[in-house]
Coordinates of C-alpha atoms in Angstrom, one line a residue:
X1 CA 0.0 0.0 0.0
X2 CA 1.8 3.1 -1.2
X3 CA 0.0 5.8 0.8
X4 CA -1.8 4.1 3.7
X5 CA -3.2 7.3 5.3
X6 CA -4.6 8.6 2.0
X7 CA -6.2 5.2 1.6
X8 CA -7.7 5.2 5.1
X9 CA -9.1 8.8 4.8
X10 CA -10.5 8.0 1.3
X11 CA -12.3 5.0 2.8
X12 CA -13.7 7.1 5.6
X13 CA -14.9 9.7 3.1
X14 CA -16.6 7.0 1.1
X15 CA -18.3 5.7 4.2
X16 CA -19.5 9.3 5.0
X17 CA -21.3 9.3 1.7
X18 CA -22.6 5.7 2.3
X19 CA -24.0 6.4 5.8
X20 CA -25.3 9.8 4.8
X21 CA -27.2 8.4 1.9
X22 CA -28.6 5.6 4.0
X23 CA -29.8 8.2 6.5
X24 CA -31.6 10.2 3.7
X25 CA -33.3 7.0 2.4
X26 CA -34.3 5.9 5.9
X27 CA -35.8 9.2 7.1
X28 CA -37.2 10.9 4.0
X29 CA -40.2 9.7 2.0
X30 CA -39.4 7.6 -1.0
X31 CA -41.3 10.0 -3.3
X32 CA -39.5 13.0 -2.0
X33 CA -38.8 14.9 -5.3
X34 CA -35.1 15.5 -4.6
X35 CA -34.3 12.0 -3.5
X36 CA -33.2 10.7 -7.0
X37 CA -30.7 13.6 -7.2
X38 CA -29.4 13.0 -3.7
X39 CA -29.1 9.3 -4.4
X40 CA -26.9 10.0 -7.4
X41 CA -24.9 12.5 -5.3
X42 CA -24.1 9.7 -2.9
X43 CA -23.2 7.2 -5.6
X44 CA -20.9 9.7 -7.3
X45 CA -19.3 10.4 -3.9
X46 CA -18.8 6.7 -3.1
X47 CA -17.3 6.1 -6.6
X48 CA -15.0 9.0 -6.3
X49 CA -13.5 7.9 -2.9
X50 CA -13.4 4.2 -4.0
X51 CA -11.1 5.1 -6.9
X52 CA -9.1 7.5 -4.7
X53 CA -8.4 4.6 -2.3
X54 CA -7.4 2.4 -5.3
X55 CA -5.1 5.0 -6.7
X56 CA -3.4 5.6 -3.4
X57 CA -3.0 1.9 -2.8
X58 CA -1.2 1.4 -6.2
X59 CA -0.3 4.2 -8.6
X60 CA -0.8 2.7 -12.1
X61 CA -2.0 4.5 -15.2
X62 CA -5.4 2.9 -14.9
X63 CA -5.9 3.7 -11.2
X64 CA -4.7 7.2 -11.7
X65 CA -7.1 7.9 -14.6
X66 CA -10.0 6.3 -12.8
X67 CA -9.3 8.5 -9.8
X68 CA -9.2 11.6 -11.9
X69 CA -12.3 10.8 -13.9
X70 CA -14.3 9.8 -10.8
X71 CA -13.2 12.9 -9.0
X72 CA -14.2 15.0 -11.9
X73 CA -17.6 13.4 -12.2
X74 CA -18.2 13.9 -8.5
X75 CA -17.3 17.6 -8.7
X76 CA -19.3 18.2 -11.8
X77 CA -22.3 16.4 -10.3
X78 CA -22.1 18.7 -7.3
X79 CA -22.3 21.6 -9.7
X80 CA -25.3 19.9 -11.4
X81 CA -27.1 19.4 -8.1
X82 CA -26.6 23.0 -6.8
X83 CA -29.0 24.7 -9.3
X84 CA -31.5 21.8 -9.1
X85 CA -31.9 22.6 -5.4
X86 CA -31.3 26.4 -5.3
X87 CA -33.5 27.2 -8.3
X88 CA -35.9 24.2 -7.7
X89 CA -35.3 22.7 -11.1
X90 CA -36.8 19.5 -9.7
X91 CA -40.3 21.0 -9.9
X92 CA -42.5 19.8 -12.8
X93 CA -42.8 23.3 -14.2
X94 CA -39.0 23.4 -14.7
X95 CA -38.9 20.1 -16.6
X96 CA -37.5 21.6 -19.8
X97 CA -34.9 23.7 -18.0
X98 CA -33.8 20.6 -16.0
X99 CA -33.4 18.6 -19.2
X100 CA -31.3 21.3 -20.8
X101 CA -29.1 21.6 -17.7
X102 CA -28.7 17.8 -17.6
X103 CA -27.6 17.7 -21.3
X104 CA -25.2 20.6 -20.7
X105 CA -23.5 18.9 -17.8
X106 CA -23.3 15.6 -19.6
X107 CA -21.8 17.2 -22.7
X108 CA -19.3 19.1 -20.5
X109 CA -18.1 15.9 -18.8
X110 CA -17.9 14.1 -22.1
X111 CA -15.7 16.8 -23.5
X112 CA -13.6 16.8 -20.4
X113 CA -13.1 13.0 -20.6
X114 CA -12.4 13.1 -24.3
X115 CA -9.8 15.8 -24.0
X116 CA -7.9 14.1 -21.2
X117 CA -8.2 10.6 -22.6
X118 CA -7.7 11.1 -26.3
X119 CA -6.0 14.5 -26.8
X120 CA -3.8 15.3 -23.9
X121 CA -3.4 14.1 -20.3
X122 CA -3.0 17.5 -18.8
X123 CA -2.7 17.8 -15.0
X124 CA -2.8 21.6 -15.0
X125 CA -6.0 21.7 -17.1
X126 CA -7.6 19.0 -15.0
X127 CA -6.9 20.9 -11.8
X128 CA -8.0 24.2 -13.2
X129 CA -11.3 22.6 -14.5
X130 CA -12.1 21.1 -11.1
X131 CA -11.2 24.3 -9.2
X132 CA -13.4 26.4 -11.5
X133 CA -16.4 24.0 -11.3
X134 CA -15.9 23.7 -7.5
X135 CA -15.7 27.4 -7.0
X136 CA -18.9 28.0 -9.0
X137 CA -20.9 25.5 -6.9
X138 CA -19.4 26.9 -3.7
X139 CA -20.5 30.4 -4.8
X140 CA -24.0 29.2 -5.5
X141 CA -24.4 27.4 -2.2
X142 CA -23.0 30.5 -0.4
X143 CA -25.6 32.6 -2.1
X144 CA -28.3 30.1 -1.1
X145 CA -27.2 30.2 2.5
X146 CA -27.2 33.9 2.7
X147 CA -30.6 34.2 1.1
X148 CA -32.1 31.5 3.3
X149 CA -30.6 32.8 6.5
X150 CA -31.8 36.4 5.8
X151 CA -35.3 34.9 5.3
X152 CA -35.5 32.4 8.1
X153 CA -32.7 33.4 10.6
X154 CA -32.0 29.8 11.2
X155 CA -28.6 28.1 11.7
X156 CA -29.9 25.4 9.3
X157 CA -29.9 27.9 6.5
X158 CA -26.2 28.8 7.1
X159 CA -25.2 25.1 6.8
X160 CA -24.0 25.1 3.1
X161 CA -22.1 28.4 3.6
X162 CA -20.3 27.1 6.7
X163 CA -19.4 23.8 4.9
X164 CA -18.1 25.7 1.9
X165 CA -15.9 27.8 4.1
X166 CA -14.5 24.7 5.8
X167 CA -13.6 23.2 2.4
X168 CA -12.0 26.4 1.1
X169 CA -9.8 26.6 4.2
X170 CA -9.0 22.9 3.9
X171 CA -7.9 23.3 0.3
X172 CA -4.8 25.2 1.6
X173 CA -3.5 21.7 2.4
X174 CA -3.3 21.1 -1.3
X175 CA -1.2 24.2 -1.7
X176 CA 1.1 23.7 1.3
X177 CA 3.5 20.8 1.2
X178 CA 5.9 19.3 3.6
X179 CA 8.0 16.1 3.9
X180 CA 5.8 13.1 4.9
X181 CA 5.7 12.4 8.6
X182 CA 6.6 8.7 9.3
X183 CA 6.9 8.5 5.5
X184 CA 3.1 8.3 5.3
X185 CA 1.3 11.4 6.5
X186 CA 1.6 14.3 4.0
X187 CA -0.4 17.4 3.1
X188 CA -2.5 15.5 0.5
X189 CA -3.5 12.8 3.0
X190 CA -4.5 15.5 5.5
X191 CA -6.6 17.2 2.8
X192 CA -8.5 13.9 2.5
X193 CA -8.9 13.8 6.2
X194 CA -10.2 17.4 6.3
X195 CA -13.1 16.5 3.9
X196 CA -14.6 13.7 6.1
X197 CA -16.4 15.9 8.6
X198 CA -17.9 18.3 5.9
X199 CA -19.3 15.2 4.1
X200 CA -21.1 14.1 7.2
X201 CA -22.4 17.6 7.8
X202 CA -23.5 18.0 4.3
X203 CA -25.9 15.0 4.5
X204 CA -27.2 16.4 7.8
X205 CA -28.0 19.6 6.0
X206 CA -29.7 17.7 3.1
X207 CA -31.8 15.7 5.7
X208 CA -32.8 18.9 7.6
X209 CA -33.6 20.6 4.3
X210 CA -35.7 17.6 3.3
X211 CA -37.6 17.5 6.6
X212 CA -38.5 21.2 6.2
X213 CA -40.1 20.4 2.9
X214 CA -42.3 17.7 4.5
X215 CA -45.7 19.1 5.6
X216 CA -46.8 21.1 2.6
X217 CA -48.7 20.2 -0.5
X218 CA -49.7 16.5 -0.9
X219 CA -47.5 14.6 -3.4
X220 CA -48.2 11.0 -3.9
X221 CA -49.6 10.5 -0.4
X222 CA -46.8 12.5 1.3
X223 CA -46.8 16.2 2.0
X224 CA -44.2 18.6 0.7
X225 CA -43.9 22.3 0.8
X226 CA -41.9 24.4 -1.6

């Protein structure tokens, strides 16, 4: 195992997505309109961290590329999910907009994959693409938090903004480097460690957000409010 602590923290990140998704499925109605989107979010998260663990176990061309492609898919899906929740694209009235947004994101990922796999394996481009997409979704969730907090004055509403702030601060570990401690613990492994807690908190926010919807208009026998 080449980087045991990176593997360990990757597994714990994957478990955070697994347990968070289980909690959503257990506590929210099956016909909750956002559940299909949250389910995919969990699957993309688990896939991302599975391949991260594989790559840090053994650095081969295949494991490296699967790690990068899975991470890119997870980041892009996060960008896809943000407008779905923030602008309520899951509502039937937004069906055409949702379809267009889905096609746009699928095309963007296909182009990203094609460029890296068949034109040039470019580390700088890959990093820049993930940073830009991540920054866009972070900005959108921060806007959502500020808007919701101003309306509701609830700590729940500030959740996404606080999580985004944590992640931005944790990213400094990717910029700061130092010789590995015990030949195992380096800045990159600590970056993986720093993302575990926000993942757990993110699912708690999604659960709290879902429960706030329950109790409004009747949808398939359950009640939801917009």
